[in-house]
Amino acid sequence: MEARVSALERTVIQHDKRIGALERQQAATEATAAAMQADIREAKEAAQHAARGIDSLRQWMLATIATVATGMLMAILNSLMGR
């Protein structure tokens, strides 16, 4: 009987160790998932920032082109008026 109790105690200890290992693995997995979610959020924010930068650059380019075109038209008109 005592041998059987001892065997059961060893079984309980083994299961406790296995449960502990699984709990540690689950905690690590959850931490990894949380870190990945944070990385995804940061990547989305960076993409949005880049998109805003591209929009700003487009607006600047259009304004510059419009300014140059206006200057060229004014020069053409001035040269035609000066004839």
CSV table of N, CA and C in Angstrom, one decimal:
chain,number,residue,atom,x,y,z
A,1,MET,N,0.8,-1.2,0.0
A,1,MET,CA,0.0,0.0,0.0
A,1,MET,C,0.9,1.2,0.0
A,2,GLU,N,1.9,1.2,0.8
A,2,GLU,CA,2.8,2.4,0.9
A,2,GLU,C,3.5,2.6,-0.4
A,3,ALA,N,3.8,1.6,-1.1
A,3,ALA,CA,4.5,1.7,-2.4
A,3,ALA,C,3.5,2.3,-3.4
A,4,ARG,N,2.3,2.0,-3.3
A,4,ARG,CA,1.3,2.5,-4.2
A,4,ARG,C,1.1,4.0,-3.9
A,5,VAL,N,1.1,4.4,-2.7
A,5,VAL,CA,0.9,5.8,-2.3
A,5,VAL,C,2.1,6.6,-2.8
A,6,SER,N,3.3,6.0,-2.7
A,6,SER,CA,4.5,6.7,-3.1
A,6,SER,C,4.5,6.8,-4.6
A,7,ALA,N,4.0,5.8,-5.3
A,7,ALA,CA,3.9,5.9,-6.8
A,7,ALA,C,2.9,7.0,-7.2
A,8,LEU,N,1.8,7.1,-6.5
A,8,LEU,CA,0.8,8.1,-6.8
A,8,LEU,C,1.4,9.5,-6.5
A,9,GLU,N,2.2,9.6,-5.4
A,9,GLU,CA,2.8,10.9,-5.1
A,9,GLU,C,3.8,11.3,-6.2
A,10,ARG,N,4.5,10.4,-6.7
A,10,ARG,CA,5.5,10.7,-7.8
A,10,ARG,C,4.7,11.1,-9.1
A,11,THR,N,3.5,10.5,-9.3
A,11,THR,CA,2.7,10.8,-10.4
A,11,THR,C,2.2,12.2,-10.3
A,12,VAL,N,1.7,12.6,-9.1
A,12,VAL,CA,1.2,13.9,-8.8
A,12,VAL,C,2.3,15.0,-9.0
A,13,ILE,N,3.5,14.7,-8.5
A,13,ILE,CA,4.6,15.6,-8.7
A,13,ILE,C,5.0,15.8,-10.2
A,14,GLN,N,4.9,14.7,-10.9
A,14,GLN,CA,5.2,14.8,-12.4
A,14,GLN,C,4.2,15.6,-13.1
A,15,HIS,N,2.9,15.4,-12.7
A,15,HIS,CA,1.8,16.2,-13.3
A,15,HIS,C,1.9,17.7,-12.9
A,16,ASP,N,2.3,17.9,-11.7
A,16,ASP,CA,2.5,19.3,-11.2
A,16,ASP,C,3.6,20.0,-12.0
A,17,LYS,N,4.7,19.3,-12.2
A,17,LYS,CA,5.8,19.8,-13.0
A,17,LYS,C,5.3,20.1,-14.5
A,18,ARG,N,4.6,19.2,-15.0
A,18,ARG,CA,4.1,19.3,-16.4
A,18,ARG,C,3.1,20.6,-16.5
A,19,ILE,N,2.2,20.7,-15.5
A,19,ILE,CA,1.3,21.8,-15.4
A,19,ILE,C,2.1,23.1,-15.3
A,20,GLY,N,3.1,23.1,-14.5
A,20,GLY,CA,4.0,24.3,-14.3
A,20,GLY,C,4.6,24.7,-15.6
A,21,ALA,N,5.2,23.7,-16.3
A,21,ALA,CA,5.8,23.9,-17.6
A,21,ALA,C,4.8,24.5,-18.6
A,22,LEU,N,3.6,23.9,-18.7
A,22,LEU,CA,2.6,24.4,-19.6
A,22,LEU,C,2.2,25.8,-19.3
A,23,GLU,N,2.0,26.1,-18.0
A,23,GLU,CA,1.7,27.4,-17.6
A,23,GLU,C,2.7,28.5,-18.0
A,24,ARG,N,4.0,28.1,-17.8
A,24,ARG,CA,5.1,29.0,-18.3
A,24,ARG,C,5.1,29.2,-19.8
A,25,GLN,N,4.8,28.1,-20.5
A,25,GLN,CA,4.7,28.2,-21.9
A,25,GLN,C,3.6,29.1,-22.4
A,26,GLN,N,2.4,28.9,-21.7
A,26,GLN,CA,1.3,29.7,-22.0
A,26,GLN,C,1.6,31.2,-21.7
A,27,ALA,N,2.2,31.5,-20.6
A,27,ALA,CA,2.6,32.9,-20.3
A,27,ALA,C,3.5,33.5,-21.3
A,28,ALA,N,4.5,32.7,-21.8
A,28,ALA,CA,5.4,33.1,-22.8
A,28,ALA,C,4.7,33.4,-24.1
A,29,THR,N,3.8,32.5,-24.4
A,29,THR,CA,3.0,32.7,-25.7
A,29,THR,C,2.1,33.9,-25.6
A,30,GLU,N,1.5,34.2,-24.5
A,30,GLU,CA,0.7,35.4,-24.3
A,30,GLU,C,1.5,36.6,-24.4
A,31,ALA,N,2.7,36.6,-23.8
A,31,ALA,CA,3.6,37.7,-23.9
A,31,ALA,C,4.1,38.0,-25.3
A,32,THR,N,4.3,36.9,-26.0
A,32,THR,CA,4.7,37.1,-27.4
A,32,THR,C,3.6,37.7,-28.2
A,33,ALA,N,2.4,37.2,-28.0
A,33,ALA,CA,1.2,37.7,-28.7
A,33,ALA,C,1.0,39.2,-28.4
A,34,ALA,N,1.2,39.6,-27.2
A,34,ALA,CA,1.1,41.0,-26.8
A,34,ALA,C,2.1,41.8,-27.4
A,35,ALA,N,3.4,41.3,-27.5
A,35,ALA,CA,4.4,42.1,-28.1
A,35,ALA,C,4.2,42.2,-29.6
A,36,MET,N,3.7,41.1,-30.2
A,36,MET,CA,3.3,41.2,-31.7
A,36,MET,C,2.2,42.2,-31.9
A,37,GLN,N,1.2,42.3,-31.1
A,37,GLN,CA,0.2,43.2,-31.2
A,37,GLN,C,0.7,44.7,-31.1
A,38,ALA,N,1.6,44.9,-30.2
A,38,ALA,CA,2.2,46.2,-30.1
A,38,ALA,C,3.0,46.5,-31.3
A,39,ASP,N,3.8,45.6,-31.9
A,39,ASP,CA,4.5,45.8,-33.1
A,39,ASP,C,3.6,46.1,-34.2
A,40,ILE,N,2.5,45.5,-34.3
A,40,ILE,CA,1.5,45.7,-35.4
A,40,ILE,C,0.9,47.2,-35.2
A,41,ARG,N,0.6,47.6,-34.0
A,41,ARG,CA,0.1,48.9,-33.8
A,41,ARG,C,1.2,50.0,-34.2
A,42,GLU,N,2.4,49.7,-33.8
A,42,GLU,CA,3.5,50.6,-34.2
A,42,GLU,C,3.7,50.7,-35.7
A,43,ALA,N,3.6,49.6,-36.4
A,43,ALA,CA,3.7,49.5,-37.8
A,43,ALA,C,2.6,50.3,-38.5
A,44,LYS,N,1.4,50.1,-38.0
A,44,LYS,CA,0.2,50.9,-38.5
A,44,LYS,C,0.4,52.4,-38.3
A,45,GLU,N,0.9,52.8,-37.2
A,45,GLU,CA,1.1,54.2,-36.9
A,45,GLU,C,2.2,54.7,-37.8
A,46,ALA,N,3.3,54.0,-38.0
A,46,ALA,CA,4.4,54.4,-38.9
A,46,ALA,C,3.8,54.5,-40.4
A,47,ALA,N,3.0,53.6,-40.8
A,47,ALA,CA,2.4,53.6,-42.1
A,47,ALA,C,1.6,54.8,-42.3
A,48,GLN,N,0.8,55.2,-41.3
A,48,GLN,CA,-0.1,56.3,-41.4
A,48,GLN,C,0.7,57.6,-41.4
A,49,HIS,N,1.8,57.6,-40.6
A,49,HIS,CA,2.7,58.8,-40.6
A,49,HIS,C,3.3,59.0,-42.0
A,50,ALA,N,3.8,57.9,-42.6
A,50,ALA,CA,4.4,57.9,-43.9
A,50,ALA,C,3.4,58.4,-45.0
A,51,ALA,N,2.1,57.9,-44.8
A,51,ALA,CA,1.1,58.3,-45.8
A,51,ALA,C,0.8,59.8,-45.7
A,52,ARG,N,0.8,60.3,-44.4
A,52,ARG,CA,0.6,61.8,-44.3
A,52,ARG,C,1.8,62.5,-44.9
A,53,GLY,N,3.0,62.0,-44.7
A,53,GLY,CA,4.2,62.6,-45.3
A,53,GLY,C,4.1,62.7,-46.8
A,54,ILE,N,3.6,61.6,-47.4
A,54,ILE,CA,3.5,61.5,-48.8
A,54,ILE,C,2.5,62.5,-49.3
A,55,ASP,N,1.4,62.6,-48.6
A,55,ASP,CA,0.3,63.6,-48.9
A,55,ASP,C,0.9,65.0,-48.9
A,56,SER,N,1.7,65.3,-47.8
A,56,SER,CA,2.3,66.6,-47.7
A,56,SER,C,3.2,66.9,-48.8
A,57,LEU,N,4.0,65.9,-49.2
A,57,LEU,CA,5.0,66.1,-50.3
A,57,LEU,C,4.3,66.3,-51.6
A,58,ARG,N,3.2,65.6,-51.8
A,58,ARG,CA,2.4,65.9,-53.0
A,58,ARG,C,1.8,67.3,-53.1
A,59,GLN,N,1.3,67.7,-51.9
A,59,GLN,CA,0.8,69.1,-51.9
A,59,GLN,C,1.9,70.1,-52.1
A,60,TRP,N,3.0,69.9,-51.6
A,60,TRP,CA,4.2,70.8,-51.8
A,60,TRP,C,4.6,70.8,-53.3
A,61,MET,N,4.6,69.6,-53.9
A,61,MET,CA,5.0,69.5,-55.3
A,61,MET,C,4.0,70.3,-56.2
A,62,LEU,N,2.7,70.0,-55.9
A,62,LEU,CA,1.7,70.7,-56.7
A,62,LEU,C,1.8,72.2,-56.5
A,63,ALA,N,2.0,72.7,-55.3
A,63,ALA,CA,2.1,74.1,-55.1
A,63,ALA,C,3.3,74.7,-55.8
A,64,THR,N,4.4,73.9,-55.8
A,64,THR,CA,5.7,74.4,-56.5
A,64,THR,C,5.4,74.4,-58.0
A,65,ILE,N,4.8,73.4,-58.5
A,65,ILE,CA,4.5,73.4,-59.9
A,65,ILE,C,3.6,74.5,-60.3
A,66,ALA,N,2.6,74.7,-59.5
A,66,ALA,CA,1.6,75.8,-59.8
A,66,ALA,C,2.4,77.2,-59.7
A,67,THR,N,3.3,77.4,-58.8
A,67,THR,CA,4.0,78.6,-58.7
A,67,THR,C,4.9,78.8,-59.9
A,68,VAL,N,5.6,77.8,-60.3
A,68,VAL,CA,6.5,77.8,-61.5
A,68,VAL,C,5.7,78.1,-62.7
A,69,ALA,N,4.6,77.4,-62.9
A,69,ALA,CA,3.7,77.6,-64.1
A,69,ALA,C,3.1,79.0,-64.1
A,70,THR,N,2.7,79.5,-63.0
A,70,THR,CA,2.2,80.9,-62.9
A,70,THR,C,3.3,81.8,-63.3
A,71,GLY,N,4.5,81.6,-62.8
A,71,GLY,CA,5.6,82.5,-63.2
A,71,GLY,C,5.9,82.4,-64.7
A,72,MET,N,5.9,81.2,-65.2
A,72,MET,CA,6.2,81.1,-66.7
A,72,MET,C,5.1,81.8,-67.5
A,73,LEU,N,3.8,81.6,-67.1
A,73,LEU,CA,2.7,82.3,-67.8
A,73,LEU,C,2.9,83.8,-67.7
A,74,MET,N,3.2,84.3,-66.5
A,74,MET,CA,3.4,85.7,-66.4
A,74,MET,C,4.5,86.2,-67.3
A,75,ALA,N,5.6,85.4,-67.4
A,75,ALA,CA,6.7,85.8,-68.2
A,75,ALA,C,6.3,85.8,-69.7
A,76,ILE,N,5.5,84.8,-70.1
A,76,ILE,CA,5.1,84.8,-71.4
A,76,ILE,C,4.1,86.0,-71.7
A,77,LEU,N,3.2,86.2,-70.8
A,77,LEU,CA,2.3,87.4,-71.0
A,77,LEU,C,3.1,88.7,-71.1
A,78,ASN,N,4.1,88.8,-70.2
A,78,ASN,CA,4.9,90.1,-70.2
A,78,ASN,C,5.6,90.2,-71.5
A,79,SER,N,6.1,89.1,-72.0
A,79,SER,CA,6.9,89.2,-73.3
A,79,SER,C,6.0,89.5,-74.4
A,80,LEU,N,4.7,89.0,-74.4
A,80,LEU,CA,3.8,89.3,-75.4
A,80,LEU,C,3.3,90.7,-75.3
A,81,MET,N,3.1,91.2,-74.2
A,81,MET,CA,2.6,92.5,-73.9
A,81,MET,C,3.7,93.6,-74.3
A,82,GLY,N,4.9,93.1,-74.2
A,82,GLY,CA,6.0,94.1,-74.5
A,82,GLY,C,6.3,94.2,-76.0
A,83,ARG,N,5.7,93.4,-76.8
A,83,ARG,CA,5.9,93.5,-78.2
A,83,ARG,C,5.4,94.6,-78.8
